[in-house]
Amino acid sequence: MLGLKLPTDPRWVNIVEKNIEEILTDHAFCEQKATSTAISLIVSFPEYTELVQEMVALVKEEISHFKMVHDKILERGWTLGRDRRDDYVIELLKFFPKGGSRTTQLVHRLLYAALIEARSCERFRLLSEELEDKELAEFYRNLMVSEANHYTMFLGFARQYGEKKEVDTKWQQLLEYESKIISNLGTSEAIHG
């Protein structure tokens, strides 16, 4: 369903289980960044009313997810650590050239967001199925459903605002590029690492 070209190796969950505190901290910051992305789209493209309306709803949802993850951290007696460098996103952002029309910039940002949400959804599914901590596995199962909706929303907006055939071609190229990035990751307790 997600269209990802390279699935995450299930052994990634073994790495995660050795440091749950680290994955929860990384996940909390992913939710904060998703909130920031939605706000940035509102600020950058206010003339797209339907997008703005959806991003307002997304801001509320993503910040509530941040709180949920933060609460999990606190329940376990930990405190939120500092944000980490996200090599996955850094590499992903190198795919599309800078510049272009406002519409092109919007479509590129929507495609990035869709792919990040798709990979998050895939990782959450893996956590929900493979974690030995059943309470945390259930937590990730519930979040997985939400992430799938985000992925389809962003991709739908890209197709709505861009030329559909061109958007679909770019999407396939981005998926191929992402598979090369992800093949070098999966070795750390990070949502995209």
CSV table of C-alpha atoms in Angstrom, one decimal:
chain,number,residue,atom,x,y,z
A,1,MET,CA,0.0,0.0,0.0
A,2,LEU,CA,2.8,2.4,0.9
A,3,GLY,CA,4.7,1.8,-2.3
A,4,LEU,CA,8.1,1.8,-0.6
A,5,LYS,CA,10.7,0.1,-2.7
A,6,LEU,CA,12.7,-1.4,0.1
A,7,PRO,CA,11.1,-2.6,3.3
A,8,THR,CA,12.8,-2.2,6.7
A,9,ASP,CA,14.8,-5.2,7.8
A,10,PRO,CA,12.7,-6.6,10.8
A,11,ARG,CA,16.0,-7.0,12.7
A,12,TRP,CA,15.8,-3.2,13.2
A,13,VAL,CA,13.3,-3.8,16.0
A,14,ASN,CA,16.1,-5.8,17.9
A,15,ILE,CA,18.2,-2.6,17.8
A,16,VAL,CA,15.3,-0.5,19.0
A,17,GLU,CA,14.5,-2.9,21.9
A,18,LYS,CA,17.9,-2.4,23.3
A,19,ASN,CA,17.3,1.3,23.9
A,20,ILE,CA,13.6,2.1,24.1
A,21,GLU,CA,14.4,5.5,25.7
A,22,GLU,CA,16.3,6.5,22.5
A,23,ILE,CA,13.6,5.5,20.1
A,24,LEU,CA,11.0,7.4,22.1
A,25,THR,CA,13.1,10.5,22.2
A,26,ASP,CA,13.7,10.3,18.5
A,27,HIS,CA,10.0,9.7,17.9
A,28,ALA,CA,9.0,12.7,20.0
A,29,PHE,CA,11.1,15.0,17.9
A,30,CYS,CA,9.7,13.4,14.7
A,31,GLU,CA,6.3,14.4,15.9
A,32,GLN,CA,7.5,17.9,16.7
A,33,LYS,CA,9.0,18.2,13.2
A,34,ALA,CA,5.8,17.0,11.6
A,35,THR,CA,4.0,19.7,13.5
A,36,SER,CA,6.6,22.3,12.3
A,37,THR,CA,6.2,21.1,8.7
A,38,ALA,CA,2.4,21.6,8.8
A,39,ILE,CA,2.9,25.1,10.2
A,40,SER,CA,5.5,25.9,7.6
A,41,LEU,CA,3.1,24.9,4.8
A,42,ILE,CA,0.5,27.2,6.2
A,43,VAL,CA,3.0,30.1,6.4
A,44,SER,CA,4.5,29.4,3.0
A,45,PHE,CA,1.3,28.7,1.0
A,46,PRO,CA,-1.6,30.5,2.7
A,47,GLU,CA,-3.5,30.9,-0.6
A,48,TYR,CA,-4.2,27.2,-0.8
A,49,THR,CA,-7.3,27.2,1.5
A,50,GLU,CA,-8.0,23.5,1.5
A,51,LEU,CA,-4.3,22.7,2.3
A,52,VAL,CA,-4.4,25.3,5.1
A,53,GLN,CA,-7.5,23.8,6.6
A,54,GLU,CA,-6.0,20.3,6.6
A,55,MET,CA,-2.6,21.5,7.9
A,56,VAL,CA,-4.4,23.2,10.9
A,57,ALA,CA,-6.0,19.9,11.7
A,58,LEU,CA,-2.6,18.1,11.2
A,59,VAL,CA,-0.9,20.5,13.6
A,60,LYS,CA,-3.4,19.6,16.3
A,61,GLU,CA,-3.0,15.9,15.6
A,62,GLU,CA,0.8,15.9,15.4
A,63,ILE,CA,1.3,17.9,18.6
A,64,SER,CA,-1.1,15.6,20.4
A,65,HIS,CA,1.1,12.7,19.2
A,66,PHE,CA,4.1,14.5,20.5
A,67,LYS,CA,2.4,14.7,23.9
A,68,MET,CA,1.5,11.1,23.8
A,69,VAL,CA,5.1,10.1,23.1
A,70,HIS,CA,6.4,12.5,25.7
A,71,ASP,CA,3.9,11.0,28.3
A,72,LYS,CA,5.4,7.5,27.5
A,73,ILE,CA,8.8,8.9,28.2
A,74,LEU,CA,7.7,10.4,31.5
A,75,GLU,CA,5.7,7.2,32.5
A,76,ARG,CA,9.0,5.3,32.2
A,77,GLY,CA,10.8,7.7,34.5
A,78,TRP,CA,12.8,9.4,31.8
A,79,THR,CA,13.1,12.9,30.5
A,80,LEU,CA,13.0,14.1,26.9
A,81,GLY,CA,16.6,14.1,25.5
A,82,ARG,CA,17.9,16.5,23.0
A,83,ASP,CA,17.0,16.4,19.3
A,84,ARG,CA,19.2,14.2,17.1
A,85,ARG,CA,20.4,14.7,13.5
A,86,ASP,CA,18.1,12.9,11.1
A,87,ASP,CA,20.4,11.6,8.3
A,88,TYR,CA,17.4,10.1,6.5
A,89,VAL,CA,15.7,13.5,6.0
A,90,ILE,CA,18.9,15.3,5.3
A,91,GLU,CA,19.6,12.9,2.4
A,92,LEU,CA,16.0,12.9,1.2
A,93,LEU,CA,16.0,16.7,0.9
A,94,LYS,CA,18.9,16.4,-1.6
A,95,PHE,CA,16.6,14.8,-4.2
A,96,PHE,CA,14.8,17.8,-5.7
A,97,PRO,CA,16.7,20.8,-6.9
A,98,LYS,CA,16.2,24.1,-5.1
A,99,GLY,CA,14.1,26.8,-6.8
A,100,GLY,CA,11.4,26.5,-9.4
A,101,SER,CA,7.9,27.9,-9.4
A,102,ARG,CA,5.9,28.2,-6.2
A,103,THR,CA,3.7,25.3,-7.4
A,104,THR,CA,6.8,23.2,-8.0
A,105,GLN,CA,8.2,24.0,-4.6
A,106,LEU,CA,4.8,23.1,-3.0
A,107,VAL,CA,4.6,19.8,-4.8
A,108,HIS,CA,8.2,18.9,-3.8
A,109,ARG,CA,7.5,19.6,-0.2
A,110,LEU,CA,4.3,17.6,-0.3
A,111,LEU,CA,6.1,14.6,-1.8
A,112,TYR,CA,8.8,14.8,0.8
A,113,ALA,CA,6.2,14.9,3.5
A,114,ALA,CA,4.3,12.0,2.0
A,115,LEU,CA,7.4,9.8,1.9
A,116,ILE,CA,8.5,10.6,5.4
A,117,GLU,CA,5.0,9.7,6.6
A,118,ALA,CA,4.9,6.5,4.6
A,119,ARG,CA,8.3,5.4,6.0
A,120,SER,CA,7.1,6.3,9.5
A,121,CYS,CA,4.0,4.3,9.0
A,122,GLU,CA,6.0,1.3,7.8
A,123,ARG,CA,8.3,1.5,10.8
A,124,PHE,CA,5.4,1.9,13.2
A,125,ARG,CA,3.8,-1.3,11.7
A,126,LEU,CA,7.0,-3.2,12.3
A,127,LEU,CA,7.2,-1.9,15.9
A,128,SER,CA,3.5,-2.9,16.5
A,129,GLU,CA,4.2,-6.4,15.2
A,130,GLU,CA,7.6,-7.2,16.6
A,131,LEU,CA,8.1,-5.3,19.9
A,132,GLU,CA,8.1,-7.6,22.9
A,133,ASP,CA,6.7,-4.7,25.0
A,134,LYS,CA,3.0,-5.3,24.2
A,135,GLU,CA,1.8,-2.0,25.6
A,136,LEU,CA,4.3,-0.1,23.4
A,137,ALA,CA,3.4,-2.4,20.5
A,138,GLU,CA,-0.3,-1.4,20.8
A,139,PHE,CA,0.7,2.3,21.1
A,140,TYR,CA,2.6,2.0,17.7
A,141,ARG,CA,-0.3,0.1,16.1
A,142,ASN,CA,-2.6,3.0,16.9
A,143,LEU,CA,-0.2,5.6,15.5
A,144,MET,CA,0.4,3.5,12.4
A,145,VAL,CA,-3.2,4.1,11.2
A,146,SER,CA,-2.8,7.8,11.6
A,147,GLU,CA,0.5,7.9,9.7
A,148,ALA,CA,-1.1,6.1,6.7
A,149,ASN,CA,-3.8,8.8,6.5
A,150,HIS,CA,-1.1,11.5,6.5
A,151,TYR,CA,0.8,9.9,3.7
A,152,THR,CA,-2.2,9.6,1.5
A,153,MET,CA,-3.3,13.2,2.3
A,154,PHE,CA,0.1,14.7,1.3
A,155,LEU,CA,0.3,12.6,-1.9
A,156,GLY,CA,-3.3,13.6,-2.8
A,157,PHE,CA,-2.5,17.3,-2.4
A,158,ALA,CA,0.6,16.9,-4.5
A,159,ARG,CA,-1.5,15.4,-7.3
A,160,GLN,CA,-4.2,18.0,-6.8
A,161,TYR,CA,-1.9,21.0,-7.1
A,162,GLY,CA,0.6,19.6,-9.6
A,163,GLU,CA,0.2,18.0,-12.9
A,164,LYS,CA,-0.8,14.4,-12.0
A,165,LYS,CA,1.3,12.5,-14.5
A,166,GLU,CA,4.4,14.6,-13.7
A,167,VAL,CA,3.7,14.2,-9.9
A,168,ASP,CA,3.4,10.4,-10.3
A,169,THR,CA,6.7,10.3,-12.2
A,170,LYS,CA,8.4,12.3,-9.6
A,171,TRP,CA,6.9,10.2,-6.8
A,172,GLN,CA,8.3,7.0,-8.4
A,173,GLN,CA,11.7,8.6,-8.8
A,174,LEU,CA,11.6,9.7,-5.2
A,175,LEU,CA,10.7,6.2,-4.0
A,176,GLU,CA,13.7,4.8,-5.9
A,177,TYR,CA,16.0,7.4,-4.5
A,178,GLU,CA,14.7,6.7,-0.9
A,179,SER,CA,15.3,3.0,-1.3
A,180,LYS,CA,19.0,3.7,-1.8
A,181,ILE,CA,19.0,6.0,1.3
A,182,ILE,CA,17.2,3.4,3.5
A,183,SER,CA,19.5,0.6,2.4
A,184,ASN,CA,22.3,2.4,4.3
A,185,LEU,CA,20.2,2.9,7.4
A,186,GLY,CA,18.4,0.7,9.8
A,187,THR,CA,21.3,0.4,12.2
A,188,SER,CA,20.2,2.8,15.0
A,189,GLU,CA,17.3,3.2,17.4
A,190,ALA,CA,15.8,6.1,15.4
A,191,ILE,CA,12.4,6.1,13.5
A,192,HIS,CA,14.2,6.7,10.2
A,193,GLY,CA,17.7,5.6,11.1
